[in-house]
Short mmCIF file of C-alpha atoms in Angstrom, two decimals:
data_model
loop_
_atom_site.label_atom_id
_atom_site.label_comp_id
_atom_site.label_asym_id
_atom_site.label_seq_id
_atom_site.Cartn_x
_atom_site.Cartn_y
_atom_site.Cartn_z
CA GLY T 1 164.30 67.75 133.25
CA GLU T 2 165.66 64.47 131.99
CA ASN T 3 169.34 63.80 132.44
CA VAL T 4 171.39 60.98 130.95
CA GLU T 5 174.81 60.07 132.34
CA GLN T 6 177.14 57.92 130.24
CA HIS T 7 180.33 56.11 131.28
CA PRO T 8 183.12 55.72 130.42
CA SER T 9 183.97 58.67 128.21
CA THR T 10 186.73 56.68 126.52
CA LEU T 11 187.23 52.93 126.21
CA SER T 12 190.09 51.06 124.62
CA VAL T 13 189.92 47.30 124.04
CA GLN T 14 191.83 44.66 122.11
CA GLU T 15 190.24 43.17 119.05
CA GLY T 16 188.12 40.19 120.08
CA ASP T 17 187.44 41.48 123.59
CA SER T 18 184.06 42.68 124.82
CA ALA T 19 183.12 46.30 125.43
CA VAL T 20 180.47 47.58 127.82
CA ILE T 21 179.11 51.13 128.01
CA LYS T 22 176.70 52.16 130.76
CA CYS T 23 174.08 54.89 131.02
CA THR T 24 171.79 56.06 133.77
CA TYR T 25 168.70 58.23 133.39
CA SER T 26 166.83 60.41 135.84
CA ASP T 27 163.19 60.38 134.70
CA SER T 28 161.38 57.17 135.63
CA ALA T 29 158.80 57.95 132.91
CA SER T 30 161.43 57.33 130.23
CA ASN T 31 160.29 54.49 128.01
CA TYR T 32 162.59 54.36 125.00
CA PHE T 33 166.36 53.92 125.03
CA PRO T 34 168.29 53.99 121.74
CA TRP T 35 172.01 53.64 121.11
CA TYR T 36 173.74 55.49 118.29
CA LYS T 37 177.11 54.99 116.65
CA GLN T 38 178.90 57.95 115.11
CA GLU T 39 181.93 57.35 112.93
CA LEU T 40 184.35 60.18 112.32
CA GLY T 41 182.82 62.85 110.09
CA LYS T 42 179.49 61.06 109.78
CA ARG T 43 176.04 61.44 111.24
CA PRO T 44 174.91 59.32 114.22
CA GLN T 45 173.24 56.09 113.18
CA LEU T 46 170.93 53.95 115.30
CA ILE T 47 172.46 50.55 116.11
CA ILE T 48 169.99 49.16 118.62
CA ASP T 49 167.13 50.35 120.82
CA ILE T 50 165.03 48.99 123.66
CA ARG T 51 161.67 49.87 125.10
CA SER T 52 160.79 49.92 128.77
CA ASN T 53 158.68 46.75 128.61
CA VAL T 54 161.73 44.68 127.60
CA GLY T 55 164.74 43.78 129.72
CA GLU T 56 167.21 42.75 127.02
CA LYS T 57 167.57 42.86 123.27
CA LYS T 58 170.24 41.31 121.04
CA ASP T 59 171.32 41.84 117.47
CA GLN T 60 174.28 39.69 116.47
CA ARG T 61 177.31 41.00 118.41
CA ILE T 62 175.39 43.85 120.04
CA ALA T 63 173.08 43.65 123.03
CA VAL T 64 171.36 46.16 125.27
CA THR T 65 170.12 45.51 128.79
CA LEU T 66 167.69 47.65 130.77
CA ASN T 67 167.19 47.79 134.53
CA LYS T 68 164.14 49.98 135.14
CA THR T 69 164.38 49.75 138.92
CA ALA T 70 167.91 51.09 138.96
CA LYS T 71 167.23 53.37 135.96
CA HIS T 72 170.22 52.24 133.97
CA PHE T 73 170.87 50.55 130.65
CA SER T 74 174.00 49.19 129.03
CA LEU T 75 175.40 48.43 125.59
CA HIS T 76 177.41 45.24 125.19
CA ILE T 77 179.58 44.58 122.15
CA THR T 78 181.15 41.14 121.91
CA GLU T 79 184.05 40.01 119.71
CA THR T 80 184.98 43.61 118.96
CA GLN T 81 186.49 44.48 115.59
CA PRO T 82 188.48 47.54 114.46
CA GLU T 83 185.42 48.79 112.54
CA ASP T 84 183.57 49.05 115.85
CA SER T 85 185.83 52.01 116.68
CA ALA T 86 183.56 55.08 116.89
CA VAL T 87 181.76 57.32 119.35
CA TYR T 88 178.70 55.69 120.90
CA PHE T 89 175.81 57.69 122.36
CA CYS T 90 173.00 56.47 124.56
CA ALA T 91 169.72 58.36 124.79
CA ALA T 92 166.45 58.33 126.70
CA ARG T 93 162.98 59.47 125.74
CA TRP T 94 159.61 59.53 127.40
CA GLY T 95 156.19 59.45 125.75
CA SER T 96 155.75 59.77 122.02
CA GLN T 97 156.21 63.53 122.16
CA GLY T 98 159.01 63.66 124.70
CA ASN T 99 162.44 65.05 124.19
CA LEU T 100 165.23 62.71 123.13
CA ILE T 101 168.12 63.40 125.50
CA PHE T 102 171.60 62.06 124.83
CA GLY T 103 174.53 61.09 127.00
CA LYS T 104 177.90 62.73 126.35
CA GLY T 105 179.24 59.82 124.35
CA THR T 106 181.90 57.13 124.66
CA LYS T 107 184.84 57.00 122.31
CA LEU T 108 185.56 53.32 121.70
CA SER T 109 188.91 52.31 120.24
CA VAL T 110 189.44 48.70 119.18
CA LYS T 111 193.12 47.86 118.73
CA PRO T 112 194.05 45.17 116.20
CA ASP J 1 165.07 55.25 102.92
CA VAL J 2 164.46 58.06 105.35
CA LYS J 3 166.10 61.27 104.33
CA VAL J 4 166.88 64.14 106.62
CA THR J 5 168.63 66.89 104.72
CA GLN J 6 170.30 69.97 106.12
CA SER J 7 170.67 72.90 103.77
CA SER J 8 174.39 73.48 104.26
CA ARG J 9 177.35 71.29 105.20
CA TYR J 10 179.60 74.23 106.09
CA LEU J 11 178.79 77.84 106.93
CA VAL J 12 180.95 80.80 107.91
CA LYS J 13 179.14 83.81 109.35
CA ARG J 14 180.13 87.06 111.00
CA THR J 15 179.35 88.01 114.58
CA GLY J 16 175.97 89.70 114.81
CA GLU J 17 174.58 88.18 111.63
CA LYS J 18 171.21 86.47 111.58
CA VAL J 19 171.72 82.85 110.60
CA PHE J 20 169.19 80.34 109.30
CA LEU J 21 169.81 76.60 109.36
CA GLU J 22 167.26 74.57 107.45
CA CYS J 23 166.28 70.94 107.86
CA VAL J 24 163.88 68.93 105.69
CA GLN J 25 162.65 65.38 106.19
CA ASP J 26 160.72 63.28 103.70
CA MET J 27 159.10 60.67 105.97
CA ASP J 28 156.13 62.63 107.31
CA HIS J 29 157.62 62.48 110.81
CA GLU J 30 155.80 64.34 113.54
CA ASN J 31 158.85 65.07 115.69
CA MET J 32 161.88 67.12 114.74
CA PHE J 33 164.90 68.12 116.80
CA TRP J 34 167.88 70.45 116.68
CA TYR J 35 171.05 69.45 118.51
CA ARG J 36 174.41 71.04 118.94
CA GLN J 37 177.49 68.79 119.09
CA ASP J 38 180.70 69.92 120.78
CA PRO J 39 183.72 67.81 121.81
CA GLY J 40 183.28 66.33 125.27
CA LEU J 41 179.72 67.64 125.58
CA GLY J 42 177.89 65.16 123.37
CA LEU J 43 174.63 66.06 121.68
CA ARG J 44 172.79 68.83 123.46
CA LEU J 45 169.16 69.51 122.61
CA ILE J 46 168.42 73.08 121.54
CA TYR J 47 164.76 72.83 120.51
CA PHE J 48 162.22 70.15 119.81
CA SER J 49 159.00 70.29 117.75
CA TYR J 50 156.23 67.70 118.01
CA ASP J 51 153.88 69.23 115.46
CA VAL J 52 153.53 72.11 113.03
CA LYS J 53 153.90 75.42 114.86
CA MET J 54 154.58 73.57 118.13
CA LYS J 55 157.94 73.77 119.86
CA GLU J 56 159.58 73.09 123.18
CA LYS J 57 162.83 74.37 124.58
CA GLY J 58 165.60 71.89 125.08
CA ASP J 59 168.59 72.19 127.38
CA ILE J 60 170.34 75.13 125.67
CA PRO J 61 167.78 77.36 123.88
CA GLU J 62 169.41 80.69 124.72
CA GLY J 63 170.41 82.62 121.62
CA TYR J 64 168.34 80.39 119.33
CA SER J 65 164.80 80.28 118.00
CA VAL J 66 163.02 77.84 115.71
CA SER J 67 160.26 77.79 113.15
CA ARG J 68 158.07 74.95 111.93
CA GLU J 69 155.53 76.25 109.46
CA LYS J 70 155.32 72.97 107.53
CA LYS J 71 155.54 69.43 108.82
CA GLU J 72 158.59 68.53 106.76
CA ARG J 73 160.70 71.59 107.57
CA PHE J 74 162.28 72.71 110.84
CA SER J 75 164.44 75.81 110.88
CA LEU J 76 166.96 76.90 113.50
CA ILE J 77 167.59 80.64 113.75
CA LEU J 78 170.51 82.38 115.39
CA GLU J 79 169.15 85.88 115.92
CA SER J 80 172.58 87.47 116.36
CA ALA J 81 175.40 85.00 115.87
CA SER J 82 178.21 84.95 118.42
CA THR J 83 181.56 83.17 118.39
CA ASN J 84 180.42 80.78 121.14
CA GLN J 85 177.83 79.44 118.71
CA THR J 86 180.56 78.00 116.53
CA SER J 87 179.70 74.31 116.51
CA MET J 88 178.33 71.33 114.61
CA TYR J 89 174.53 71.47 114.36
CA LEU J 90 172.55 68.30 113.81
CA CYS J 91 168.89 68.01 112.89
CA ALA J 92 166.88 64.83 113.51
CA SER J 93 163.34 63.60 112.95
CA SER J 94 161.27 60.69 114.26
CA SER J 95 157.78 59.29 114.08
CA ILE J 96 155.60 58.89 117.14
CA VAL J 97 155.08 55.25 116.22
CA ASP J 98 158.52 53.63 116.23
CA ARG J 99 160.36 56.62 117.76
CA GLN J 100 163.62 55.93 115.94
CA ALA J 101 165.38 59.23 115.26
CA PHE J 102 167.17 59.83 111.95
CA PHE J 103 169.85 62.47 111.68
CA GLY J 104 170.84 64.90 108.99
CA GLN J 105 174.45 65.13 107.84
CA GLY J 106 175.18 68.10 110.08
CA THR J 107 176.11 71.74 109.50
CA ARG J 108 179.50 72.93 110.67
CA LEU J 109 178.95 76.59 111.57
CA THR J 110 181.87 78.91 112.19
CA VAL J 111 181.16 82.41 113.54
CA VAL J 112 184.05 84.83 113.08
#
């Protein structure tokens, strides 16, 4: 079945620095790659997603890149702020009826 | 606003009890999911449903079953609860069109 590997498991950066989280997936039929942010005690919330026909997508300080050949995708956060501190999950899905499989998460800490 | 509502925020059950976790969504989504969240293990898929009465096993279905008699409701059943099923359970739903998954607030289940 589909497998999603996420690295690193923890990431600590200084406020203002950039943060990068990387994920790889195993099923080449995967066609949808969302990223979720989960703050302490809250439900995961979608922050950005990308489909397999697009190589990059940006939304203000957040960007996601996709390399279909290498089967990996990355989340980039620029000018990090303390409120970016949370656990971030990547996921992969194939087809419209496929399972949505998550990575194990990255705990991001942004130090003021 | 999409609403995914789980019936309980906290539950305490005894070993051997039959436990029902209910999830309701109000957006007419075709797909519904049950995940289990444990520290260091991320979000692991238990079961997935892509239509009424249709289900697929996820990565960790052992000890669980599901029911989807109506499109808006997806139930997770622990036939005989065990202490290793103590966890946070998250329900999610998504449409087959935009594929974005929305999560419920989670149910923290403790089996004693």
